[in-house]
């Protein structure tokens, strides 16, 4: 009897804690959503979930050509699956992939991504591809506000495509900032002028509504070449 009472009390406590945790609003500081306008224009299939999974696939031997085909809207779903399936066993224990499995289960009602479900996943994605989808998903997830880096650098025109009540835009420092010619063309020839230019640029970003700046150097700008020991 005592064991039953302890078990019952434990379940009640777990439920109370879960309910309270689910009430907490989330501020997401790292998203790569395209604008909803661009999202609605896409031809979605299972590969649309492969944002960070692509990195895992590349690390597992996926070639650049295969990567292009997986991300192309011109390649059929069956063609993409033929490319992806040989790599499934290599990445199915990684967090990047397991997060996709949660989405496929909870949002699309399917038991994971496999040969039987990949076309159904695309169908479910296209069924949900309607105006207001971002707001609905964020509400379901408890996300009140998100900072978004759409990977392009974000021009003012791109900023205007986003719902500012949901998203704060991040400016991504792109490769031009690391090329000397870019500064010489602007007649910036010393450190004092560099800092003056940066101050002016940050002021312009703030005026356009940007909420932050991202330096992606660690991933994309540094050539990690270990051929010369």
PDB file of C-alpha atoms in Angstrom:
ATOM      1  CA  UNK A   1       0.000   0.000   0.000  1.00  0.00           C
ATOM      2  CA  UNK A   2       2.822   2.387   0.947  1.00  0.00           C
ATOM      3  CA  UNK A   3       4.636   1.675  -2.308  1.00  0.00           C
ATOM      4  CA  UNK A   4       1.436   2.423  -4.249  1.00  0.00           C
ATOM      5  CA  UNK A   5       1.007   5.728  -2.402  1.00  0.00           C
ATOM      6  CA  UNK A   6       4.630   6.684  -3.094  1.00  0.00           C
ATOM      7  CA  UNK A   7       4.218   5.806  -6.774  1.00  0.00           C
ATOM      8  CA  UNK A   8       0.985   7.801  -6.998  1.00  0.00           C
ATOM      9  CA  UNK A   9       2.570  10.802  -5.260  1.00  0.00           C
ATOM     10  CA  UNK A  10       5.546  10.599  -7.620  1.00  0.00           C
ATOM     11  CA  UNK A  11       3.287  10.618 -10.678  1.00  0.00           C
ATOM     12  CA  UNK A  12       1.355  13.617  -9.340  1.00  0.00           C
ATOM     13  CA  UNK A  13       4.575  15.510  -8.649  1.00  0.00           C
ATOM     14  CA  UNK A  14       5.887  14.689 -12.130  1.00  0.00           C
ATOM     15  CA  UNK A  15       2.654  15.984 -13.676  1.00  0.00           C
ATOM     16  CA  UNK A  16       2.711  19.163 -11.590  1.00  0.00           C
ATOM     17  CA  UNK A  17       6.320  19.863 -12.529  1.00  0.00           C
ATOM     18  CA  UNK A  18       5.664  19.117 -16.211  1.00  0.00           C
ATOM     19  CA  UNK A  19       2.616  21.403 -16.256  1.00  0.00           C
ATOM     20  CA  UNK A  20       4.577  24.246 -14.649  1.00  0.00           C
ATOM     21  CA  UNK A  21       7.563  23.804 -16.974  1.00  0.00           C
ATOM     22  CA  UNK A  22       5.256  23.861 -20.000  1.00  0.00           C
ATOM     23  CA  UNK A  23       3.952  27.267 -18.891  1.00  0.00           C
ATOM     24  CA  UNK A  24       7.407  28.849 -19.189  1.00  0.00           C
ATOM     25  CA  UNK A  25       7.762  31.095 -22.239  1.00  0.00           C
ATOM     26  CA  UNK A  26      10.899  30.578 -24.306  1.00  0.00           C
ATOM     27  CA  UNK A  27      13.087  33.289 -25.820  1.00  0.00           C
ATOM     28  CA  UNK A  28      14.970  31.582 -28.640  1.00  0.00           C
ATOM     29  CA  UNK A  29      18.328  33.172 -29.405  1.00  0.00           C
ATOM     30  CA  UNK A  30      19.338  30.993 -32.381  1.00  0.00           C
ATOM     31  CA  UNK A  31      17.054  30.283 -35.345  1.00  0.00           C
ATOM     32  CA  UNK A  32      17.629  30.140 -39.101  1.00  0.00           C
ATOM     33  CA  UNK A  33      14.046  30.511 -40.350  1.00  0.00           C
ATOM     34  CA  UNK A  34      13.510  31.999 -43.757  1.00  0.00           C
ATOM     35  CA  UNK A  35      10.656  34.498 -43.870  1.00  0.00           C
ATOM     36  CA  UNK A  36       7.154  33.026 -43.938  1.00  0.00           C
ATOM     37  CA  UNK A  37       6.688  34.473 -47.431  1.00  0.00           C
ATOM     38  CA  UNK A  38       9.687  32.476 -48.653  1.00  0.00           C
ATOM     39  CA  UNK A  39       8.566  29.412 -46.673  1.00  0.00           C
ATOM     40  CA  UNK A  40       5.148  29.444 -48.355  1.00  0.00           C
ATOM     41  CA  UNK A  41       6.803  29.566 -51.790  1.00  0.00           C
ATOM     42  CA  UNK A  42       8.944  26.457 -51.198  1.00  0.00           C
ATOM     43  CA  UNK A  43       8.239  22.947 -52.516  1.00  0.00           C
ATOM     44  CA  UNK A  44       8.581  21.055 -49.241  1.00  0.00           C
ATOM     45  CA  UNK A  45       9.650  17.451 -48.746  1.00  0.00           C
ATOM     46  CA  UNK A  46      11.501  15.484 -46.042  1.00  0.00           C
ATOM     47  CA  UNK A  47      14.800  17.168 -46.945  1.00  0.00           C
ATOM     48  CA  UNK A  48      13.427  20.526 -45.761  1.00  0.00           C
ATOM     49  CA  UNK A  49      14.216  19.272 -42.234  1.00  0.00           C
ATOM     50  CA  UNK A  50      17.897  18.834 -43.066  1.00  0.00           C
ATOM     51  CA  UNK A  51      19.349  22.174 -41.978  1.00  0.00           C
ATOM     52  CA  UNK A  52      21.983  20.941 -39.513  1.00  0.00           C
ATOM     53  CA  UNK A  53      21.532  17.314 -40.569  1.00  0.00           C
ATOM     54  CA  UNK A  54      23.307  18.287 -43.804  1.00  0.00           C
ATOM     55  CA  UNK A  55      26.446  18.991 -41.774  1.00  0.00           C
ATOM     56  CA  UNK A  56      26.248  15.522 -40.225  1.00  0.00           C
ATOM     57  CA  UNK A  57      25.710  13.977 -43.657  1.00  0.00           C
ATOM     58  CA  UNK A  58      28.712  15.825 -45.093  1.00  0.00           C
ATOM     59  CA  UNK A  59      30.793  14.516 -42.208  1.00  0.00           C
ATOM     60  CA  UNK A  60      29.570  11.015 -43.049  1.00  0.00           C
ATOM     61  CA  UNK A  61      30.775  11.134 -46.635  1.00  0.00           C
ATOM     62  CA  UNK A  62      28.021  12.968 -48.526  1.00  0.00           C
ATOM     63  CA  UNK A  63      29.565  14.588 -51.616  1.00  0.00           C
ATOM     64  CA  UNK A  64      29.005  18.205 -52.625  1.00  0.00           C
ATOM     65  CA  UNK A  65      27.024  17.071 -55.653  1.00  0.00           C
ATOM     66  CA  UNK A  66      24.797  14.832 -53.511  1.00  0.00           C
ATOM     67  CA  UNK A  67      24.313  17.710 -51.083  1.00  0.00           C
ATOM     68  CA  UNK A  68      23.152  20.001 -53.915  1.00  0.00           C
ATOM     69  CA  UNK A  69      20.684  17.369 -55.099  1.00  0.00           C
ATOM     70  CA  UNK A  70      19.284  16.798 -51.597  1.00  0.00           C
ATOM     71  CA  UNK A  71      18.610  20.506 -51.175  1.00  0.00           C
ATOM     72  CA  UNK A  72      17.284  21.087 -54.696  1.00  0.00           C
ATOM     73  CA  UNK A  73      13.573  21.530 -55.359  1.00  0.00           C
ATOM     74  CA  UNK A  74      14.143  20.106 -58.856  1.00  0.00           C
ATOM     75  CA  UNK A  75      14.996  16.589 -57.597  1.00  0.00           C
ATOM     76  CA  UNK A  76      12.111  14.205 -56.818  1.00  0.00           C
ATOM     77  CA  UNK A  77      11.471  12.885 -53.317  1.00  0.00           C
ATOM     78  CA  UNK A  78      12.296   9.346 -54.410  1.00  0.00           C
ATOM     79  CA  UNK A  79      15.532  10.607 -55.982  1.00  0.00           C
ATOM     80  CA  UNK A  80      16.460  12.349 -52.751  1.00  0.00           C
ATOM     81  CA  UNK A  81      15.659   9.269 -50.692  1.00  0.00           C
ATOM     82  CA  UNK A  82      17.930   7.166 -52.900  1.00  0.00           C
ATOM     83  CA  UNK A  83      20.761   9.591 -52.068  1.00  0.00           C
ATOM     84  CA  UNK A  84      19.953   9.833 -48.363  1.00  0.00           C
ATOM     85  CA  UNK A  85      19.134   6.226 -47.411  1.00  0.00           C
ATOM     86  CA  UNK A  86      22.731   4.855 -47.489  1.00  0.00           C
ATOM     87  CA  UNK A  87      23.703   7.452 -44.853  1.00  0.00           C
ATOM     88  CA  UNK A  88      20.793   6.823 -42.495  1.00  0.00           C
ATOM     89  CA  UNK A  89      22.607   4.279 -40.312  1.00  0.00           C
ATOM     90  CA  UNK A  90      25.557   6.659 -39.968  1.00  0.00           C
ATOM     91  CA  UNK A  91      23.571   9.568 -38.491  1.00  0.00           C
ATOM     92  CA  UNK A  92      20.508   8.028 -36.805  1.00  0.00           C
ATOM     93  CA  UNK A  93      22.106   8.232 -33.336  1.00  0.00           C
ATOM     94  CA  UNK A  94      23.013  11.931 -33.627  1.00  0.00           C
ATOM     95  CA  UNK A  95      21.075  14.710 -31.898  1.00  0.00           C
ATOM     96  CA  UNK A  96      20.628  16.640 -35.159  1.00  0.00           C
ATOM     97  CA  UNK A  97      18.770  13.705 -36.661  1.00  0.00           C
ATOM     98  CA  UNK A  98      16.884  12.750 -33.489  1.00  0.00           C
ATOM     99  CA  UNK A  99      15.443  16.260 -33.234  1.00  0.00           C
ATOM    100  CA  UNK A 100      13.962  15.722 -36.696  1.00  0.00           C
ATOM    101  CA  UNK A 101      12.492  12.433 -35.509  1.00  0.00           C
ATOM    102  CA  UNK A 102      10.677  14.307 -32.715  1.00  0.00           C
ATOM    103  CA  UNK A 103       9.204  16.768 -35.241  1.00  0.00           C
ATOM    104  CA  UNK A 104       8.143  13.964 -37.589  1.00  0.00           C
ATOM    105  CA  UNK A 105       6.466  12.132 -34.701  1.00  0.00           C
ATOM    106  CA  UNK A 106       4.842  15.038 -32.822  1.00  0.00           C
ATOM    107  CA  UNK A 107       3.943  17.342 -35.693  1.00  0.00           C
ATOM    108  CA  UNK A 108       3.356  14.969 -38.599  1.00  0.00           C
ATOM    109  CA  UNK A 109       2.098  11.913 -36.679  1.00  0.00           C
ATOM    110  CA  UNK A 110       4.602   9.499 -38.213  1.00  0.00           C
ATOM    111  CA  UNK A 111       6.916   6.967 -36.574  1.00  0.00           C
ATOM    112  CA  UNK A 112      10.202   8.456 -37.662  1.00  0.00           C
ATOM    113  CA  UNK A 113      11.777   8.955 -41.061  1.00  0.00           C
ATOM    114  CA  UNK A 114      12.185   5.778 -43.084  1.00  0.00           C
ATOM    115  CA  UNK A 115      11.460   4.257 -46.467  1.00  0.00           C
ATOM    116  CA  UNK A 116       7.753   3.904 -45.609  1.00  0.00           C
ATOM    117  CA  UNK A 117       7.261   7.418 -44.256  1.00  0.00           C
ATOM    118  CA  UNK A 118       9.460   9.829 -46.224  1.00  0.00           C
ATOM    119  CA  UNK A 119       6.776  10.618 -48.848  1.00  0.00           C
ATOM    120  CA  UNK A 120       4.087  10.929 -46.158  1.00  0.00           C
ATOM    121  CA  UNK A 121       6.334  13.375 -44.295  1.00  0.00           C
ATOM    122  CA  UNK A 122       6.421  15.590 -47.386  1.00  0.00           C
ATOM    123  CA  UNK A 123       2.642  15.370 -47.765  1.00  0.00           C
ATOM    124  CA  UNK A 124       2.074  16.369 -44.121  1.00  0.00           C
ATOM    125  CA  UNK A 125       4.536  19.249 -44.449  1.00  0.00           C
ATOM    126  CA  UNK A 126       2.715  20.602 -47.494  1.00  0.00           C
ATOM    127  CA  UNK A 127      -0.674  20.242 -45.776  1.00  0.00           C
ATOM    128  CA  UNK A 128       0.556  22.456 -42.933  1.00  0.00           C
ATOM    129  CA  UNK A 129       2.222  24.943 -45.288  1.00  0.00           C
ATOM    130  CA  UNK A 130      -0.344  27.717 -44.780  1.00  0.00           C
ATOM    131  CA  UNK A 131      -0.205  31.400 -43.772  1.00  0.00           C
ATOM    132  CA  UNK A 132       0.223  31.781 -40.011  1.00  0.00           C
ATOM    133  CA  UNK A 133       2.093  28.482 -39.674  1.00  0.00           C
ATOM    134  CA  UNK A 134       5.124  30.082 -37.993  1.00  0.00           C
ATOM    135  CA  UNK A 135       2.975  31.764 -35.348  1.00  0.00           C
ATOM    136  CA  UNK A 136       1.071  28.523 -34.712  1.00  0.00           C
ATOM    137  CA  UNK A 137       4.217  26.402 -34.325  1.00  0.00           C
ATOM    138  CA  UNK A 138       5.908  28.919 -32.068  1.00  0.00           C
ATOM    139  CA  UNK A 139       2.832  29.037 -29.843  1.00  0.00           C
ATOM    140  CA  UNK A 140       2.752  25.214 -29.679  1.00  0.00           C
ATOM    141  CA  UNK A 141       6.438  25.243 -28.736  1.00  0.00           C
ATOM    142  CA  UNK A 142       6.049  27.926 -26.078  1.00  0.00           C
ATOM    143  CA  UNK A 143       8.379  30.259 -28.001  1.00  0.00           C
ATOM    144  CA  UNK A 144       7.377  33.853 -27.419  1.00  0.00           C
ATOM    145  CA  UNK A 145      10.119  35.505 -29.481  1.00  0.00           C
ATOM    146  CA  UNK A 146      13.080  34.368 -31.587  1.00  0.00           C
ATOM    147  CA  UNK A 147      16.270  35.870 -32.957  1.00  0.00           C
ATOM    148  CA  UNK A 148      16.768  34.835 -36.580  1.00  0.00           C
ATOM    149  CA  UNK A 149      19.891  34.631 -38.706  1.00  0.00           C
ATOM    150  CA  UNK A 150      18.716  33.689 -42.191  1.00  0.00           C
ATOM    151  CA  UNK A 151      22.336  33.013 -43.297  1.00  0.00           C
ATOM    152  CA  UNK A 152      22.410  35.677 -46.007  1.00  0.00           C
ATOM    153  CA  UNK A 153      23.538  38.728 -44.037  1.00  0.00           C
ATOM    154  CA  UNK A 154      19.989  40.121 -44.019  1.00  0.00           C
ATOM    155  CA  UNK A 155      19.413  43.181 -46.162  1.00  0.00           C
ATOM    156  CA  UNK A 156      16.839  45.799 -45.150  1.00  0.00           C
ATOM    157  CA  UNK A 157      14.533  44.371 -47.825  1.00  0.00           C
ATOM    158  CA  UNK A 158      14.833  40.924 -46.261  1.00  0.00           C
ATOM    159  CA  UNK A 159      14.162  42.362 -42.794  1.00  0.00           C
ATOM    160  CA  UNK A 160      10.826  43.681 -44.036  1.00  0.00           C
ATOM    161  CA  UNK A 161       9.620  40.154 -44.849  1.00  0.00           C
ATOM    162  CA  UNK A 162       9.534  39.031 -41.194  1.00  0.00           C
ATOM    163  CA  UNK A 163       6.815  39.383 -38.563  1.00  0.00           C
ATOM    164  CA  UNK A 164       8.531  41.735 -36.121  1.00  0.00           C
ATOM    165  CA  UNK A 165       6.188  40.697 -33.287  1.00  0.00           C
ATOM    166  CA  UNK A 166       7.712  37.205 -33.451  1.00  0.00           C
ATOM    167  CA  UNK A 167      11.215  37.717 -34.805  1.00  0.00           C
ATOM    168  CA  UNK A 168      14.272  39.850 -34.151  1.00  0.00           C
ATOM    169  CA  UNK A 169      16.687  39.881 -37.061  1.00  0.00           C
ATOM    170  CA  UNK A 170      20.408  39.180 -36.708  1.00  0.00           C
ATOM    171  CA  UNK A 171      22.932  40.624 -39.159  1.00  0.00           C
ATOM    172  CA  UNK A 172      25.457  37.998 -40.253  1.00  0.00           C
ATOM    173  CA  UNK A 173      28.959  39.305 -40.931  1.00  0.00           C
ATOM    174  CA  UNK A 174      29.773  37.817 -44.344  1.00  0.00           C
ATOM    175  CA  UNK A 175      33.053  37.234 -46.136  1.00  0.00           C
ATOM    176  CA  UNK A 176      33.377  40.746 -47.580  1.00  0.00           C
ATOM    177  CA  UNK A 177      34.288  42.030 -44.118  1.00  0.00           C
ATOM    178  CA  UNK A 178      37.478  39.959 -44.224  1.00  0.00           C
ATOM    179  CA  UNK A 179      38.730  41.095 -47.642  1.00  0.00           C
ATOM    180  CA  UNK A 180      41.206  43.995 -47.723  1.00  0.00           C
ATOM    181  CA  UNK A 181      39.967  45.280 -51.104  1.00  0.00           C
ATOM    182  CA  UNK A 182      36.538  45.926 -49.585  1.00  0.00           C
ATOM    183  CA  UNK A 183      38.074  48.526 -47.270  1.00  0.00           C
ATOM    184  CA  UNK A 184      40.401  50.093 -49.831  1.00  0.00           C
ATOM    185  CA  UNK A 185      37.482  50.619 -52.239  1.00  0.00           C
ATOM    186  CA  UNK A 186      35.743  52.526 -49.451  1.00  0.00           C
ATOM    187  CA  UNK A 187      38.960  54.506 -48.881  1.00  0.00           C
ATOM    188  CA  UNK A 188      39.280  53.095 -45.371  1.00  0.00           C
ATOM    189  CA  UNK A 189      43.035  53.063 -44.863  1.00  0.00           C
ATOM    190  CA  UNK A 190      43.655  52.979 -41.134  1.00  0.00           C
ATOM    191  CA  UNK A 191      42.263  51.462 -37.925  1.00  0.00           C
ATOM    192  CA  UNK A 192      40.612  54.717 -36.804  1.00  0.00           C
ATOM    193  CA  UNK A 193      38.552  54.817 -40.007  1.00  0.00           C
ATOM    194  CA  UNK A 194      37.683  51.109 -39.655  1.00  0.00           C
ATOM    195  CA  UNK A 195      36.176  51.709 -36.210  1.00  0.00           C
ATOM    196  CA  UNK A 196      34.364  54.818 -37.442  1.00  0.00           C
ATOM    197  CA  UNK A 197      32.870  52.790 -40.293  1.00  0.00           C
ATOM    198  CA  UNK A 198      31.833  49.985 -37.903  1.00  0.00           C
ATOM    199  CA  UNK A 199      30.130  52.511 -35.596  1.00  0.00           C
ATOM    200  CA  UNK A 200      28.206  54.018 -38.521  1.00  0.00           C
ATOM    201  CA  UNK A 201      27.244  50.575 -39.804  1.00  0.00           C
ATOM    202  CA  UNK A 202      25.973  49.423 -36.398  1.00  0.00           C
ATOM    203  CA  UNK A 203      23.888  52.608 -36.136  1.00  0.00           C
ATOM    204  CA  UNK A 204      22.336  51.848 -39.538  1.00  0.00           C
ATOM    205  CA  UNK A 205      21.582  48.270 -38.479  1.00  0.00           C
ATOM    206  CA  UNK A 206      19.903  49.451 -35.285  1.00  0.00           C
ATOM    207  CA  UNK A 207      17.813  51.958 -37.247  1.00  0.00           C
ATOM    208  CA  UNK A 208      16.676  49.184 -39.604  1.00  0.00           C
ATOM    209  CA  UNK A 209      15.487  47.075 -36.660  1.00  0.00           C
ATOM    210  CA  UNK A 210      18.324  44.561 -36.355  1.00  0.00           C
ATOM    211  CA  UNK A 211      18.644  43.033 -32.883  1.00  0.00           C
ATOM    212  CA  UNK A 212      22.196  41.725 -33.034  1.00  0.00           C
ATOM    213  CA  UNK A 213      25.272  40.812 -35.055  1.00  0.00           C
ATOM    214  CA  UNK A 214      26.625  37.317 -35.662  1.00  0.00           C
ATOM    215  CA  UNK A 215      30.256  36.423 -36.354  1.00  0.00           C
ATOM    216  CA  UNK A 216      30.232  32.960 -38.011  1.00  0.00           C
ATOM    217  CA  UNK A 217      34.011  32.808 -38.389  1.00  0.00           C
ATOM    218  CA  UNK A 218      34.545  29.637 -36.349  1.00  0.00           C
ATOM    219  CA  UNK A 219      32.474  27.560 -38.771  1.00  0.00           C
ATOM    220  CA  UNK A 220      32.751  29.145 -42.180  1.00  0.00           C
ATOM    221  CA  UNK A 221      35.603  31.635 -42.396  1.00  0.00           C
ATOM    222  CA  UNK A 222      38.575  29.744 -40.988  1.00  0.00           C
ATOM    223  CA  UNK A 223      40.175  27.095 -43.180  1.00  0.00           C
ATOM    224  CA  UNK A 224      40.937  24.203 -40.817  1.00  0.00           C
ATOM    225  CA  UNK A 225      43.581  22.565 -42.981  1.00  0.00           C
ATOM    226  CA  UNK A 226      45.735  19.977 -41.223  1.00  0.00           C
ATOM    227  CA  UNK A 227      47.719  18.772 -44.245  1.00  0.00           C
ATOM    228  CA  UNK A 228      50.830  20.691 -43.169  1.00  0.00           C
ATOM    229  CA  UNK A 229      51.665  19.431 -39.672  1.00  0.00           C
TER     230      UNK A 229
END
